[in-house]
PDB file of C-alpha atoms and ligand atoms in Angstrom:
ATOM      1  CA  MET A   7      60.585  49.471  87.475  1.00 68.00           C
ATOM      2  CA  LYS A   8      59.859  52.376  89.839  1.00 84.00           C
ATOM      3  CA  ARG A   9      56.264  53.524  89.748  1.00 93.00           C
ATOM      4  CA  PRO A  10      55.937  56.758  87.798  1.00 97.00           C
ATOM      5  CA  ALA A  11      55.476  60.005  89.710  1.00 98.00           C
ATOM      6  CA  VAL A  12      53.143  62.510  88.067  1.00 98.00           C
ATOM      7  CA  LEU A  13      52.353  66.105  89.068  1.00 98.00           C
ATOM      8  CA  PHE A  14      49.481  68.082  87.517  1.00 98.00           C
ATOM      9  CA  VAL A  15      49.880  71.864  87.618  1.00 98.00           C
ATOM     10  CA  CYS A  16      47.542  74.819  87.016  1.00 98.00           C
ATOM     11  CA  LEU A  17      47.480  78.368  88.379  1.00 98.00           C
ATOM     12  CA  GLY A  18      45.532  78.129  91.640  1.00 98.00           C
ATOM     13  CA  ASN A  19      45.455  74.338  92.310  1.00 98.00           C
ATOM     14  CA  ILE A  20      41.758  74.623  93.157  1.00 98.00           C
ATOM     15  CA  CYS A  21      40.059  73.923  89.786  1.00 98.00           C
ATOM     16  CA  ARG A  22      41.866  72.230  86.900  1.00 98.00           C
ATOM     17  CA  SER A  23      44.841  70.420  88.448  1.00 98.00           C
ATOM     18  CA  PRO A  24      42.840  68.837  91.315  1.00 98.00           C
ATOM     19  CA  LEU A  25      40.387  67.586  88.673  1.00 98.00           C
ATOM     20  CA  ALA A  26      43.264  66.222  86.576  1.00 98.00           C
ATOM     21  CA  GLU A  27      44.647  64.541  89.717  1.00 98.00           C
ATOM     22  CA  ALA A  28      41.204  63.052  90.465  1.00 98.00           C
ATOM     23  CA  ALA A  29      40.642  61.823  86.898  1.00 98.00           C
ATOM     24  CA  PHE A  30      44.096  60.243  86.765  1.00 98.00           C
ATOM     25  CA  ARG A  31      43.652  58.599  90.205  1.00 98.00           C
ATOM     26  CA  GLN A  32      40.348  57.190  88.966  1.00 98.00           C
ATOM     27  CA  VAL A  33      41.744  55.657  85.752  1.00 98.00           C
ATOM     28  CA  CYS A  34      44.785  54.297  87.627  1.00 98.00           C
ATOM     29  CA  ASP A  35      42.556  52.730  90.325  1.00 98.00           C
ATOM     30  CA  ARG A  36      40.277  51.207  87.714  1.00 97.00           C
ATOM     31  CA  SER A  37      43.138  49.621  85.821  1.00 96.00           C
ATOM     32  CA  GLY A  38      45.262  48.667  88.854  1.00 96.00           C
ATOM     33  CA  PHE A  39      48.097  50.971  87.759  1.00 97.00           C
ATOM     34  CA  ASP A  40      50.376  52.149  90.571  1.00 97.00           C
ATOM     35  CA  ALA A  41      51.573  55.752  90.365  1.00 98.00           C
ATOM     36  CA  ASP A  42      52.619  58.547  92.727  1.00 98.00           C
ATOM     37  CA  ILE A  43      50.101  61.312  91.921  1.00 98.00           C
ATOM     38  CA  ASP A  44      49.780  64.911  93.131  1.00 98.00           C
ATOM     39  CA  SER A  45      48.823  68.387  91.936  1.00 99.00           C
ATOM     40  CA  ALA A  46      50.046  71.927  92.600  1.00 99.00           C
ATOM     41  CA  GLY A  47      49.591  75.525  91.484  1.00 98.00           C
ATOM     42  CA  THR A  48      52.109  78.003  90.127  1.00 98.00           C
ATOM     43  CA  GLY A  49      50.465  80.740  92.247  1.00 98.00           C
ATOM     44  CA  ASN A  50      50.312  81.067  96.028  1.00 98.00           C
ATOM     45  CA  TRP A  51      46.871  82.623  96.560  1.00 98.00           C
ATOM     46  CA  HIS A  52      45.050  79.445  97.499  1.00 98.00           C
ATOM     47  CA  ILE A  53      47.662  77.517  99.507  1.00 98.00           C
ATOM     48  CA  GLY A  54      45.828  75.311 102.038  1.00 98.00           C
ATOM     49  CA  ASP A  55      42.414  75.792 100.404  1.00 98.00           C
ATOM     50  CA  ALA A  56      40.052  72.976  99.446  1.00 98.00           C
ATOM     51  CA  PRO A  57      39.138  72.728  95.758  1.00 98.00           C
ATOM     52  CA  ASP A  58      36.549  75.165  94.388  1.00 98.00           C
ATOM     53  CA  MET A  59      33.022  73.931  95.221  1.00 97.00           C
ATOM     54  CA  ARG A  60      32.212  73.639  91.502  1.00 97.00           C
ATOM     55  CA  ALA A  61      35.255  71.407  91.006  1.00 98.00           C
ATOM     56  CA  GLN A  62      34.230  69.307  94.008  1.00 98.00           C
ATOM     57  CA  ALA A  63      30.731  68.960  92.546  1.00 97.00           C
ATOM     58  CA  VAL A  64      31.840  67.813  89.089  1.00 98.00           C
ATOM     59  CA  ALA A  65      34.354  65.366  90.604  1.00 98.00           C
ATOM     60  CA  ARG A  66      31.653  63.925  92.889  1.00 98.00           C
ATOM     61  CA  LYS A  67      29.308  63.571  89.942  1.00 98.00           C
ATOM     62  CA  ASN A  68      32.008  61.562  88.192  1.00 98.00           C
ATOM     63  CA  GLY A  69      32.695  59.353  91.195  1.00 98.00           C
ATOM     64  CA  VAL A  70      35.647  61.019  92.957  1.00 98.00           C
ATOM     65  CA  ASP A  71      35.590  62.822  96.320  1.00 98.00           C
ATOM     66  CA  ILE A  72      38.209  65.613  96.214  1.00 98.00           C
ATOM     67  CA  SER A  73      36.973  67.492  99.311  1.00 98.00           C
ATOM     68  CA  ALA A  74      40.088  66.560 101.311  1.00 98.00           C
ATOM     69  CA  TYR A  75      42.542  67.815  98.658  1.00 98.00           C
ATOM     70  CA  ARG A  76      44.425  70.958  99.709  1.00 98.00           C
ATOM     71  CA  ALA A  77      46.112  73.440  97.404  1.00 98.00           C
ATOM     72  CA  ARG A  78      49.865  73.849  97.426  1.00 98.00           C
ATOM     73  CA  GLN A  79      52.401  75.715  95.316  1.00 98.00           C
ATOM     74  CA  ILE A  80      54.925  73.956  93.069  1.00 98.00           C
ATOM     75  CA  CYS A  81      58.476  74.027  94.502  1.00 98.00           C
ATOM     76  CA  THR A  82      61.940  73.163  93.179  1.00 97.00           C
ATOM     77  CA  LYS A  83      61.943  69.783  94.978  1.00 98.00           C
ATOM     78  CA  ASP A  84      59.063  68.736  92.714  1.00 98.00           C
ATOM     79  CA  PHE A  85      61.487  68.587  89.780  1.00 98.00           C
ATOM     80  CA  GLN A  86      63.380  65.784  91.556  1.00 98.00           C
ATOM     81  CA  ARG A  87      60.385  63.929  92.995  1.00 98.00           C
ATOM     82  CA  PHE A  88      58.261  63.748  89.824  1.00 98.00           C
ATOM     83  CA  ASP A  89      59.031  62.108  86.491  1.00 98.00           C
ATOM     84  CA  HIS A  90      56.302  64.021  84.663  1.00 98.00           C
ATOM     85  CA  ILE A  91      55.005  67.531  85.344  1.00 98.00           C
ATOM     86  CA  LEU A  92      51.910  68.260  83.290  1.00 98.00           C
ATOM     87  CA  ALA A  93      50.736  71.825  82.768  1.00 98.00           C
ATOM     88  CA  MET A  94      47.136  72.785  82.024  1.00 98.00           C
ATOM     89  CA  ASP A  95      47.893  75.825  79.819  1.00 97.00           C
ATOM     90  CA  HIS A  96      50.753  77.645  78.111  1.00 95.00           C
ATOM     91  CA  ALA A  97      51.128  80.206  80.909  1.00 97.00           C
ATOM     92  CA  ASN A  98      51.484  77.393  83.460  1.00 98.00           C
ATOM     93  CA  LEU A  99      54.003  75.687  81.169  1.00 97.00           C
ATOM     94  CA  ARG A 100      56.077  78.858  80.880  1.00 98.00           C
ATOM     95  CA  ASP A 101      55.983  79.458  84.652  1.00 98.00           C
ATOM     96  CA  ILE A 102      56.962  75.851  85.415  1.00 98.00           C
ATOM     97  CA  ARG A 103      59.850  75.992  82.937  1.00 98.00           C
ATOM     98  CA  SER A 104      61.125  79.191  84.514  1.00 98.00           C
ATOM     99  CA  LEU A 105      61.503  77.303  87.819  1.00 98.00           C
ATOM    100  CA  GLN A 106      62.964  74.124  86.297  1.00 98.00           C
ATOM    101  CA  PRO A 107      66.524  73.449  87.520  1.00 97.00           C
ATOM    102  CA  ALA A 108      69.233  72.170  85.150  1.00 96.00           C
ATOM    103  CA  ASP A 109      69.293  68.787  86.934  1.00 96.00           C
ATOM    104  CA  SER A 110      65.505  68.308  86.728  1.00 97.00           C
ATOM    105  CA  VAL A 111      64.388  64.682  86.679  1.00 97.00           C
ATOM    106  CA  ALA A 112      60.941  65.767  85.578  1.00 98.00           C
ATOM    107  CA  GLN A 113      59.898  66.121  81.971  1.00 96.00           C
ATOM    108  CA  VAL A 114      57.584  69.098  81.597  1.00 97.00           C
ATOM    109  CA  ARG A 115      54.818  69.394  78.985  1.00 95.00           C
ATOM    110  CA  LEU A 116      51.165  70.265  78.478  1.00 96.00           C
ATOM    111  CA  LEU A 117      48.710  67.592  79.708  1.00 97.00           C
ATOM    112  CA  LEU A 118      46.947  67.712  76.350  1.00 95.00           C
ATOM    113  CA  ALA A 119      50.079  67.507  74.214  1.00 83.00           C
ATOM    114  CA  ASP A 120      49.589  65.985  70.803  1.00 68.00           C
ATOM    115  CA  GLN A 121      52.594  63.728  70.205  1.00 57.00           C
ATOM    116  CA  ARG A 122      51.990  63.325  66.495  1.00 60.00           C
ATOM    117  CA  ARG A 123      51.827  66.990  65.628  1.00 62.00           C
ATOM    118  CA  GLY A 124      54.135  68.229  68.370  1.00 58.00           C
ATOM    119  CA  VAL A 125      51.616  70.803  69.542  1.00 68.00           C
ATOM    120  CA  GLY A 126      49.411  71.001  72.591  1.00 79.00           C
ATOM    121  CA  LYS A 127      45.937  72.063  73.597  1.00 91.00           C
ATOM    122  CA  GLU A 128      45.071  73.978  76.734  1.00 95.00           C
ATOM    123  CA  VAL A 129      42.686  72.983  79.504  1.00 96.00           C
ATOM    124  CA  ALA A 130      40.781  76.277  79.635  1.00 93.00           C
ATOM    125  CA  ASP A 131      40.531  78.016  83.017  1.00 96.00           C
ATOM    126  CA  PRO A 132      36.922  77.583  84.280  1.00 96.00           C
ATOM    127  CA  TYR A 133      37.356  79.785  87.387  1.00 96.00           C
ATOM    128  CA  TYR A 134      35.528  82.884  86.147  1.00 95.00           C
ATOM    129  CA  GLY A 135      32.714  81.039  84.359  1.00 92.00           C
ATOM    130  CA  GLY A 136      29.749  78.907  85.409  1.00 90.00           C
ATOM    131  CA  ALA A 137      29.274  75.273  86.380  1.00 89.00           C
ATOM    132  CA  ASP A 138      29.133  74.179  82.723  1.00 93.00           C
ATOM    133  CA  GLY A 139      32.783  75.195  82.338  1.00 96.00           C
ATOM    134  CA  PHE A 140      33.689  72.615  84.969  1.00 97.00           C
ATOM    135  CA  GLU A 141      31.966  69.884  82.933  1.00 97.00           C
ATOM    136  CA  ILE A 142      34.176  70.860  79.987  1.00 96.00           C
ATOM    137  CA  THR A 143      37.206  70.817  82.294  1.00 97.00           C
ATOM    138  CA  TRP A 144      36.320  67.317  83.518  1.00 98.00           C
ATOM    139  CA  SER A 145      36.009  66.016  79.932  1.00 97.00           C
ATOM    140  CA  ALA A 146      39.346  67.560  78.986  1.00 96.00           C
ATOM    141  CA  VAL A 147      41.281  66.254  81.990  1.00 97.00           C
ATOM    142  CA  ALA A 148      39.632  62.820  81.773  1.00 97.00           C
ATOM    143  CA  SER A 149      40.734  62.538  78.156  1.00 95.00           C
ATOM    144  CA  GLY A 150      44.265  63.642  79.137  1.00 96.00           C
ATOM    145  CA  ALA A 151      44.292  61.170  82.040  1.00 97.00           C
ATOM    146  CA  ASN A 152      43.321  58.273  79.764  1.00 96.00           C
ATOM    147  CA  ALA A 153      45.983  59.156  77.194  1.00 95.00           C
ATOM    148  CA  LEU A 154      48.597  59.505  79.930  1.00 96.00           C
ATOM    149  CA  LEU A 155      47.736  56.137  81.452  1.00 96.00           C
ATOM    150  CA  ASP A 156      47.897  54.561  78.026  1.00 94.00           C
ATOM    151  CA  ALA A 157      51.333  56.067  77.393  1.00 93.00           C
ATOM    152  CA  LEU A 158      52.733  55.200  80.828  1.00 95.00           C
ATOM    153  CA  SER A 159      51.397  51.672  80.862  1.00 92.00           C
ATOM    154  CA  LYS A 160      52.935  50.976  77.460  1.00 85.00           C
ATOM    155  CA  ARG A 161      56.120  52.704  78.696  1.00 69.00           C
ATOM    156  CA  LYS A 162      56.034  54.924  75.644  1.00 54.00           C
ATOM    157  CA  SER A 163      57.639  58.315  75.997  1.00 52.00           C
ATOM    158  CA  VAL A 164      55.034  60.816  77.166  1.00 58.00           C
TER     159      VAL A 164
HETATM  160  P1  4NP B   5      42.901  76.870  88.497  1.00 93.50           P
HETATM  161  O1  4NP B   5      41.835  78.078  88.463  1.00 93.50           O
HETATM  162  O2  4NP B   5      44.219  77.453  88.049  1.00 93.50           O
HETATM  163  O3  4NP B   5      42.345  75.897  87.521  1.00 93.50           O
HETATM  164  O4  4NP B   5      42.928  76.371  89.920  1.00 93.50           O
HETATM  165  C1  4NP B   5      42.034  79.305  89.095  1.00 93.50           C
HETATM  166  C2  4NP B   5      41.849  79.416  90.444  1.00 93.50           C
HETATM  167  C3  4NP B   5      42.011  80.619  91.068  1.00 93.50           C
HETATM  168  C4  4NP B   5      42.388  81.729  90.316  1.00 93.50           C
HETATM  169  C5  4NP B   5      42.593  81.618  88.963  1.00 93.50           C
HETATM  170  C6  4NP B   5      42.419  80.404  88.342  1.00 93.50           C
HETATM  171  N1  4NP B   5      42.546  82.985  90.951  1.00 93.50           N
HETATM  172  O5  4NP B   5      42.807  83.968  90.255  1.00 93.50           O
HETATM  173  O6  4NP B   5      42.433  83.069  92.186  1.00 93.50           O
END
């Protein structure tokens, strides 16, 4: 079976989605799971930028170096390349869906979707807060990354 391709998406691609990418790379590496992994933003303000220093710091503290990541904006090709596009919040989800072509390969949902209740939780935007917000972000994306790996490795629908 083809390895799954997963794209994490937030607004700027400098805080939440790079951390989700890092957390998912870490759990995949640890369990020997092969996936095509990337992240992007719905906005264009930070294209080419490294992750926010606070995001870099919390990733480093948790064992991942994200200093070489560079922000990019989601594009229509992403709907063919990726099997799963995972939004951090409802605004991201709405913006992604507004770009989604009719022949999209990708399934689009919130990272923290709750399959049983059919609802989802947001990964709150830490950009305008302090460093503690980035600890909360790491916990949220790490929990989403673990659940996603579990679902993909059991080939459940995600
Ligand atoms: P992110 O956070 O979407 O988690 O990368 C933000 C980064 C930048 C901005 C907003 C949110 N901004 O307004 O520039």
